[in-house]
Amino acid sequence: MDTAQNDDRPTPVQEALTTLAVHTADAQALDTLAGAEVLVPVPDDVPDEDVADPTLLALPVLEQPGGAPTVPVFTSEPALADLLPFVSRYRLVPLGVLAAQWPTGDLSLTIDASSPHGLTLDSEGVRTLLARP
């Protein structure tokens, strides 16, 4: 897993996000991102037994003013704590697997929302850019 480092240098996943902010179709950055594991916050109302079940995953959906609902995911614990300091539980999920099962409709995905390398994709972008077989 490559979601954290011990110093202030960005991880390869964070570098891929930065690259995609400028070059949205960079294949190498998309592959890096799709192959990464991300932290998916677990909503407080999810029972502990559901958190322990690897076949279940509750997506935390945040409503954005004037925008589509979004699911926040993070590349590191500090990135998670910066935006959602009250969240105490999360699941580590391969982003490509999450994207391959992304629901249709108007649900976007936001990766590291509060960071300079944050990225938001609409539902179609999640499925077409990040889903891997």
mmCIF file with all atom_site columns, C-alpha atoms in Angstrom:
data_model
loop_
_atom_site.group_PDB
_atom_site.id
_atom_site.type_symbol
_atom_site.label_atom_id
_atom_site.label_alt_id
_atom_site.label_comp_id
_atom_site.label_asym_id
_atom_site.label_entity_id
_atom_site.label_seq_id
_atom_site.pdbx_PDB_ins_code
_atom_site.Cartn_x
_atom_site.Cartn_y
_atom_site.Cartn_z
_atom_site.occupancy
_atom_site.B_iso_or_equiv
_atom_site.pdbx_formal_charge
_atom_site.auth_seq_id
_atom_site.auth_comp_id
_atom_site.auth_asym_id
_atom_site.auth_atom_id
_atom_site.pdbx_PDB_model_num
ATOM 1   C CA . MET A 1 1   ? 0.000   0.000  0.000   1.00 0.00 ? 1   MET A CA 1
ATOM 2   C CA . ASP A 1 2   ? 1.275   3.442  -0.840  1.00 0.00 ? 2   ASP A CA 1
ATOM 3   C CA . THR A 1 3   ? -0.980  5.820  1.045   1.00 0.00 ? 3   THR A CA 1
ATOM 4   C CA . ALA A 1 4   ? 1.450   7.466  3.456   1.00 0.00 ? 4   ALA A CA 1
ATOM 5   C CA . GLN A 1 5   ? 5.039   8.484  3.904   1.00 0.00 ? 5   GLN A CA 1
ATOM 6   C CA . ASN A 1 6   ? 6.962   9.563  6.964   1.00 0.00 ? 6   ASN A CA 1
ATOM 7   C CA . ASP A 1 7   ? 7.979   12.952 5.582   1.00 0.00 ? 7   ASP A CA 1
ATOM 8   C CA . ASP A 1 8   ? 6.399   15.826 3.694   1.00 0.00 ? 8   ASP A CA 1
ATOM 9   C CA . ARG A 1 9   ? 7.105   14.462 0.224   1.00 0.00 ? 9   ARG A CA 1
ATOM 10  C CA . PRO A 1 10  ? 3.968   13.545 -1.724  1.00 0.00 ? 10  PRO A CA 1
ATOM 11  C CA . THR A 1 11  ? 3.229   9.874  -2.275  1.00 0.00 ? 11  THR A CA 1
ATOM 12  C CA . PRO A 1 12  ? 3.027   8.508  -5.832  1.00 0.00 ? 12  PRO A CA 1
ATOM 13  C CA . VAL A 1 13  ? -0.769  8.598  -5.504  1.00 0.00 ? 13  VAL A CA 1
ATOM 14  C CA . GLN A 1 14  ? -0.706  12.265 -4.489  1.00 0.00 ? 14  GLN A CA 1
ATOM 15  C CA . GLU A 1 15  ? 1.666   13.000 -7.384  1.00 0.00 ? 15  GLU A CA 1
ATOM 16  C CA . ALA A 1 16  ? -0.781  11.259 -9.727  1.00 0.00 ? 16  ALA A CA 1
ATOM 17  C CA . LEU A 1 17  ? -3.602  13.468 -8.417  1.00 0.00 ? 17  LEU A CA 1
ATOM 18  C CA . THR A 1 18  ? -1.508  16.576 -8.978  1.00 0.00 ? 18  THR A CA 1
ATOM 19  C CA . THR A 1 19  ? -0.709  15.438 -12.526 1.00 0.00 ? 19  THR A CA 1
ATOM 20  C CA . LEU A 1 20  ? -4.390  14.767 -13.255 1.00 0.00 ? 20  LEU A CA 1
ATOM 21  C CA . ALA A 1 21  ? -5.344  18.251 -12.101 1.00 0.00 ? 21  ALA A CA 1
ATOM 22  C CA . VAL A 1 22  ? -3.321  19.575 -15.060 1.00 0.00 ? 22  VAL A CA 1
ATOM 23  C CA . HIS A 1 23  ? -3.380  16.660 -17.541 1.00 0.00 ? 23  HIS A CA 1
ATOM 24  C CA . THR A 1 24  ? -6.751  14.964 -17.079 1.00 0.00 ? 24  THR A CA 1
ATOM 25  C CA . ALA A 1 25  ? -6.021  12.144 -19.509 1.00 0.00 ? 25  ALA A CA 1
ATOM 26  C CA . ASP A 1 26  ? -2.538  11.175 -18.285 1.00 0.00 ? 26  ASP A CA 1
ATOM 27  C CA . ALA A 1 27  ? -2.674  7.367  -18.609 1.00 0.00 ? 27  ALA A CA 1
ATOM 28  C CA . GLN A 1 28  ? 0.164   6.681  -16.173 1.00 0.00 ? 28  GLN A CA 1
ATOM 29  C CA . ALA A 1 29  ? -1.382  8.887  -13.481 1.00 0.00 ? 29  ALA A CA 1
ATOM 30  C CA . LEU A 1 30  ? -4.781  7.237  -14.013 1.00 0.00 ? 30  LEU A CA 1
ATOM 31  C CA . ASP A 1 31  ? -3.209  3.780  -13.713 1.00 0.00 ? 31  ASP A CA 1
ATOM 32  C CA . THR A 1 32  ? -1.402  4.796  -10.521 1.00 0.00 ? 32  THR A CA 1
ATOM 33  C CA . LEU A 1 33  ? -4.614  6.152  -9.060  1.00 0.00 ? 33  LEU A CA 1
ATOM 34  C CA . ALA A 1 34  ? -6.724  3.152  -10.084 1.00 0.00 ? 34  ALA A CA 1
ATOM 35  C CA . GLY A 1 35  ? -4.175  0.801  -8.517  1.00 0.00 ? 35  GLY A CA 1
ATOM 36  C CA . ALA A 1 36  ? -4.063  2.675  -5.216  1.00 0.00 ? 36  ALA A CA 1
ATOM 37  C CA . GLU A 1 37  ? -5.859  1.859  -2.018  1.00 0.00 ? 37  GLU A CA 1
ATOM 38  C CA . VAL A 1 38  ? -7.904  4.681  -0.511  1.00 0.00 ? 38  VAL A CA 1
ATOM 39  C CA . LEU A 1 39  ? -9.416  5.265  2.900   1.00 0.00 ? 39  LEU A CA 1
ATOM 40  C CA . VAL A 1 40  ? -13.213 5.267  2.793   1.00 0.00 ? 40  VAL A CA 1
ATOM 41  C CA . PRO A 1 41  ? -14.707 6.840  5.942   1.00 0.00 ? 41  PRO A CA 1
ATOM 42  C CA . VAL A 1 42  ? -17.190 4.618  7.731   1.00 0.00 ? 42  VAL A CA 1
ATOM 43  C CA . PRO A 1 43  ? -20.350 6.501  8.735   1.00 0.00 ? 43  PRO A CA 1
ATOM 44  C CA . ASP A 1 44  ? -21.093 6.471  12.475  1.00 0.00 ? 44  ASP A CA 1
ATOM 45  C CA . ASP A 1 45  ? -24.436 4.734  11.957  1.00 0.00 ? 45  ASP A CA 1
ATOM 46  C CA . VAL A 1 46  ? -22.838 1.626  10.405  1.00 0.00 ? 46  VAL A CA 1
ATOM 47  C CA . PRO A 1 47  ? -22.831 -1.264 12.918  1.00 0.00 ? 47  PRO A CA 1
ATOM 48  C CA . ASP A 1 48  ? -19.446 -2.781 13.852  1.00 0.00 ? 48  ASP A CA 1
ATOM 49  C CA . GLU A 1 49  ? -20.436 -6.170 12.408  1.00 0.00 ? 49  GLU A CA 1
ATOM 50  C CA . ASP A 1 50  ? -21.032 -4.537 8.999   1.00 0.00 ? 50  ASP A CA 1
ATOM 51  C CA . VAL A 1 51  ? -17.627 -2.841 9.176   1.00 0.00 ? 51  VAL A CA 1
ATOM 52  C CA . ALA A 1 52  ? -16.013 -6.227 9.762   1.00 0.00 ? 52  ALA A CA 1
ATOM 53  C CA . ASP A 1 53  ? -17.830 -7.819 6.782   1.00 0.00 ? 53  ASP A CA 1
ATOM 54  C CA . PRO A 1 54  ? -15.529 -7.551 3.726   1.00 0.00 ? 54  PRO A CA 1
ATOM 55  C CA . THR A 1 55  ? -18.490 -7.980 1.354   1.00 0.00 ? 55  THR A CA 1
ATOM 56  C CA . LEU A 1 56  ? -20.256 -4.830 2.603   1.00 0.00 ? 56  LEU A CA 1
ATOM 57  C CA . LEU A 1 57  ? -19.193 -1.241 2.130   1.00 0.00 ? 57  LEU A CA 1
ATOM 58  C CA . ALA A 1 58  ? -21.305 1.736  3.167   1.00 0.00 ? 58  ALA A CA 1
ATOM 59  C CA . LEU A 1 59  ? -20.371 4.800  1.155   1.00 0.00 ? 59  LEU A CA 1
ATOM 60  C CA . PRO A 1 60  ? -20.399 8.077  3.078   1.00 0.00 ? 60  PRO A CA 1
ATOM 61  C CA . VAL A 1 61  ? -22.310 10.551 0.929   1.00 0.00 ? 61  VAL A CA 1
ATOM 62  C CA . LEU A 1 62  ? -21.868 14.273 1.501   1.00 0.00 ? 62  LEU A CA 1
ATOM 63  C CA . GLU A 1 63  ? -24.325 16.743 0.049   1.00 0.00 ? 63  GLU A CA 1
ATOM 64  C CA . GLN A 1 64  ? -22.656 19.704 -1.656  1.00 0.00 ? 64  GLN A CA 1
ATOM 65  C CA . PRO A 1 65  ? -24.518 23.010 -1.891  1.00 0.00 ? 65  PRO A CA 1
ATOM 66  C CA . GLY A 1 66  ? -25.699 23.344 -5.474  1.00 0.00 ? 66  GLY A CA 1
ATOM 67  C CA . GLY A 1 67  ? -23.773 20.271 -6.567  1.00 0.00 ? 67  GLY A CA 1
ATOM 68  C CA . ALA A 1 68  ? -24.069 16.533 -6.900  1.00 0.00 ? 68  ALA A CA 1
ATOM 69  C CA . PRO A 1 69  ? -23.729 14.355 -3.819  1.00 0.00 ? 69  PRO A CA 1
ATOM 70  C CA . THR A 1 70  ? -20.169 13.115 -3.413  1.00 0.00 ? 70  THR A CA 1
ATOM 71  C CA . VAL A 1 71  ? -18.339 10.285 -1.717  1.00 0.00 ? 71  VAL A CA 1
ATOM 72  C CA . PRO A 1 72  ? -15.111 11.465 -0.070  1.00 0.00 ? 72  PRO A CA 1
ATOM 73  C CA . VAL A 1 73  ? -12.108 9.130  -0.052  1.00 0.00 ? 73  VAL A CA 1
ATOM 74  C CA . PHE A 1 74  ? -8.569  9.832  1.055   1.00 0.00 ? 74  PHE A CA 1
ATOM 75  C CA . THR A 1 75  ? -5.007  8.801  0.239   1.00 0.00 ? 75  THR A CA 1
ATOM 76  C CA . SER A 1 76  ? -3.771  9.043  3.842   1.00 0.00 ? 76  SER A CA 1
ATOM 77  C CA . GLU A 1 77  ? -4.920  9.334  7.439   1.00 0.00 ? 77  GLU A CA 1
ATOM 78  C CA . PRO A 1 78  ? -3.741  12.970 7.683   1.00 0.00 ? 78  PRO A CA 1
ATOM 79  C CA . ALA A 1 79  ? -5.780  13.881 4.581   1.00 0.00 ? 79  ALA A CA 1
ATOM 80  C CA . LEU A 1 80  ? -8.833  12.214 6.143   1.00 0.00 ? 80  LEU A CA 1
ATOM 81  C CA . ALA A 1 81  ? -8.294  13.977 9.493   1.00 0.00 ? 81  ALA A CA 1
ATOM 82  C CA . ASP A 1 82  ? -7.906  17.374 7.787   1.00 0.00 ? 82  ASP A CA 1
ATOM 83  C CA . LEU A 1 83  ? -11.400 17.260 6.306   1.00 0.00 ? 83  LEU A CA 1
ATOM 84  C CA . LEU A 1 84  ? -13.248 14.909 8.645   1.00 0.00 ? 84  LEU A CA 1
ATOM 85  C CA . PRO A 1 85  ? -11.531 15.087 12.051  1.00 0.00 ? 85  PRO A CA 1
ATOM 86  C CA . PHE A 1 86  ? -14.527 13.492 13.785  1.00 0.00 ? 86  PHE A CA 1
ATOM 87  C CA . VAL A 1 87  ? -14.315 10.266 11.737  1.00 0.00 ? 87  VAL A CA 1
ATOM 88  C CA . SER A 1 88  ? -12.721 7.483  13.734  1.00 0.00 ? 88  SER A CA 1
ATOM 89  C CA . ARG A 1 89  ? -13.221 4.503  11.394  1.00 0.00 ? 89  ARG A CA 1
ATOM 90  C CA . TYR A 1 90  ? -12.411 3.839  7.775   1.00 0.00 ? 90  TYR A CA 1
ATOM 91  C CA . ARG A 1 91  ? -12.026 0.983  5.312   1.00 0.00 ? 91  ARG A CA 1
ATOM 92  C CA . LEU A 1 92  ? -9.027  0.554  3.036   1.00 0.00 ? 92  LEU A CA 1
ATOM 93  C CA . VAL A 1 93  ? -10.343 -0.166 -0.463  1.00 0.00 ? 93  VAL A CA 1
ATOM 94  C CA . PRO A 1 94  ? -8.602  -0.530 -3.844  1.00 0.00 ? 94  PRO A CA 1
ATOM 95  C CA . LEU A 1 95  ? -9.815  2.466  -5.847  1.00 0.00 ? 95  LEU A CA 1
ATOM 96  C CA . GLY A 1 96  ? -10.076 0.484  -9.094  1.00 0.00 ? 96  GLY A CA 1
ATOM 97  C CA . VAL A 1 97  ? -12.372 -2.055 -7.419  1.00 0.00 ? 97  VAL A CA 1
ATOM 98  C CA . LEU A 1 98  ? -14.517 0.698  -5.926  1.00 0.00 ? 98  LEU A CA 1
ATOM 99  C CA . ALA A 1 99  ? -14.751 2.385  -9.326  1.00 0.00 ? 99  ALA A CA 1
ATOM 100 C CA . ALA A 1 100 ? -15.695 -0.858 -11.087 1.00 0.00 ? 100 ALA A CA 1
ATOM 101 C CA . GLN A 1 101 ? -18.722 -1.155 -8.793  1.00 0.00 ? 101 GLN A CA 1
ATOM 102 C CA . TRP A 1 102 ? -19.587 2.552  -8.761  1.00 0.00 ? 102 TRP A CA 1
ATOM 103 C CA . PRO A 1 103 ? -23.335 3.180  -8.891  1.00 0.00 ? 103 PRO A CA 1
ATOM 104 C CA . THR A 1 104 ? -24.901 4.849  -11.881 1.00 0.00 ? 104 THR A CA 1
ATOM 105 C CA . GLY A 1 105 ? -26.567 8.171  -11.352 1.00 0.00 ? 105 GLY A CA 1
ATOM 106 C CA . ASP A 1 106 ? -25.473 11.537 -10.093 1.00 0.00 ? 106 ASP A CA 1
ATOM 107 C CA . LEU A 1 107 ? -22.897 10.491 -7.458  1.00 0.00 ? 107 LEU A CA 1
ATOM 108 C CA . SER A 1 108 ? -19.396 11.911 -7.689  1.00 0.00 ? 108 SER A CA 1
ATOM 109 C CA . LEU A 1 109 ? -16.145 10.808 -6.042  1.00 0.00 ? 109 LEU A CA 1
ATOM 110 C CA . THR A 1 110 ? -13.820 13.256 -4.337  1.00 0.00 ? 110 THR A CA 1
ATOM 111 C CA . ILE A 1 111 ? -10.271 12.210 -3.523  1.00 0.00 ? 111 ILE A CA 1
ATOM 112 C CA . ASP A 1 112 ? -8.429  14.247 -0.858  1.00 0.00 ? 112 ASP A CA 1
ATOM 113 C CA . ALA A 1 113 ? -10.916 17.117 -1.031  1.00 0.00 ? 113 ALA A CA 1
ATOM 114 C CA . SER A 1 114 ? -9.133  19.496 1.336   1.00 0.00 ? 114 SER A CA 1
ATOM 115 C CA . SER A 1 115 ? -5.669  19.078 -0.151  1.00 0.00 ? 115 SER A CA 1
ATOM 116 C CA . PRO A 1 116 ? -3.961  20.960 -2.999  1.00 0.00 ? 116 PRO A CA 1
ATOM 117 C CA . HIS A 1 117 ? -3.984  17.777 -5.084  1.00 0.00 ? 117 HIS A CA 1
ATOM 118 C CA . GLY A 1 118 ? -7.689  16.997 -4.522  1.00 0.00 ? 118 GLY A CA 1
ATOM 119 C CA . LEU A 1 119 ? -9.694  15.612 -7.438  1.00 0.00 ? 119 LEU A CA 1
ATOM 120 C CA . THR A 1 120 ? -13.424 15.195 -8.047  1.00 0.00 ? 120 THR A CA 1
ATOM 121 C CA . LEU A 1 121 ? -14.853 12.939 -10.748 1.00 0.00 ? 121 LEU A CA 1
ATOM 122 C CA . ASP A 1 122 ? -18.464 12.603 -11.763 1.00 0.00 ? 122 ASP A CA 1
ATOM 123 C CA . SER A 1 123 ? -20.089 9.181  -11.824 1.00 0.00 ? 123 SER A CA 1
ATOM 124 C CA . GLU A 1 124 ? -19.187 8.479  -15.449 1.00 0.00 ? 124 GLU A CA 1
ATOM 125 C CA . GLY A 1 125 ? -15.602 9.619  -14.905 1.00 0.00 ? 125 GLY A CA 1
ATOM 126 C CA . VAL A 1 126 ? -15.205 7.273  -11.955 1.00 0.00 ? 126 VAL A CA 1
ATOM 127 C CA . ARG A 1 127 ? -16.388 4.262  -13.948 1.00 0.00 ? 127 ARG A CA 1
ATOM 128 C CA . THR A 1 128 ? -14.591 5.053  -17.216 1.00 0.00 ? 128 THR A CA 1
ATOM 129 C CA . LEU A 1 129 ? -11.303 6.445  -15.914 1.00 0.00 ? 129 LEU A CA 1
ATOM 130 C CA . LEU A 1 130 ? -10.620 4.438  -12.780 1.00 0.00 ? 130 LEU A CA 1
ATOM 131 C CA . ALA A 1 131 ? -12.366 1.081  -13.157 1.00 0.00 ? 131 ALA A CA 1
ATOM 132 C CA . ARG A 1 132 ? -9.963  -1.716 -13.895 1.00 0.00 ? 132 ARG A CA 1
ATOM 133 C CA . PRO A 1 133 ? -10.850 -5.325 -14.733 1.00 0.00 ? 133 PRO A CA 1
#
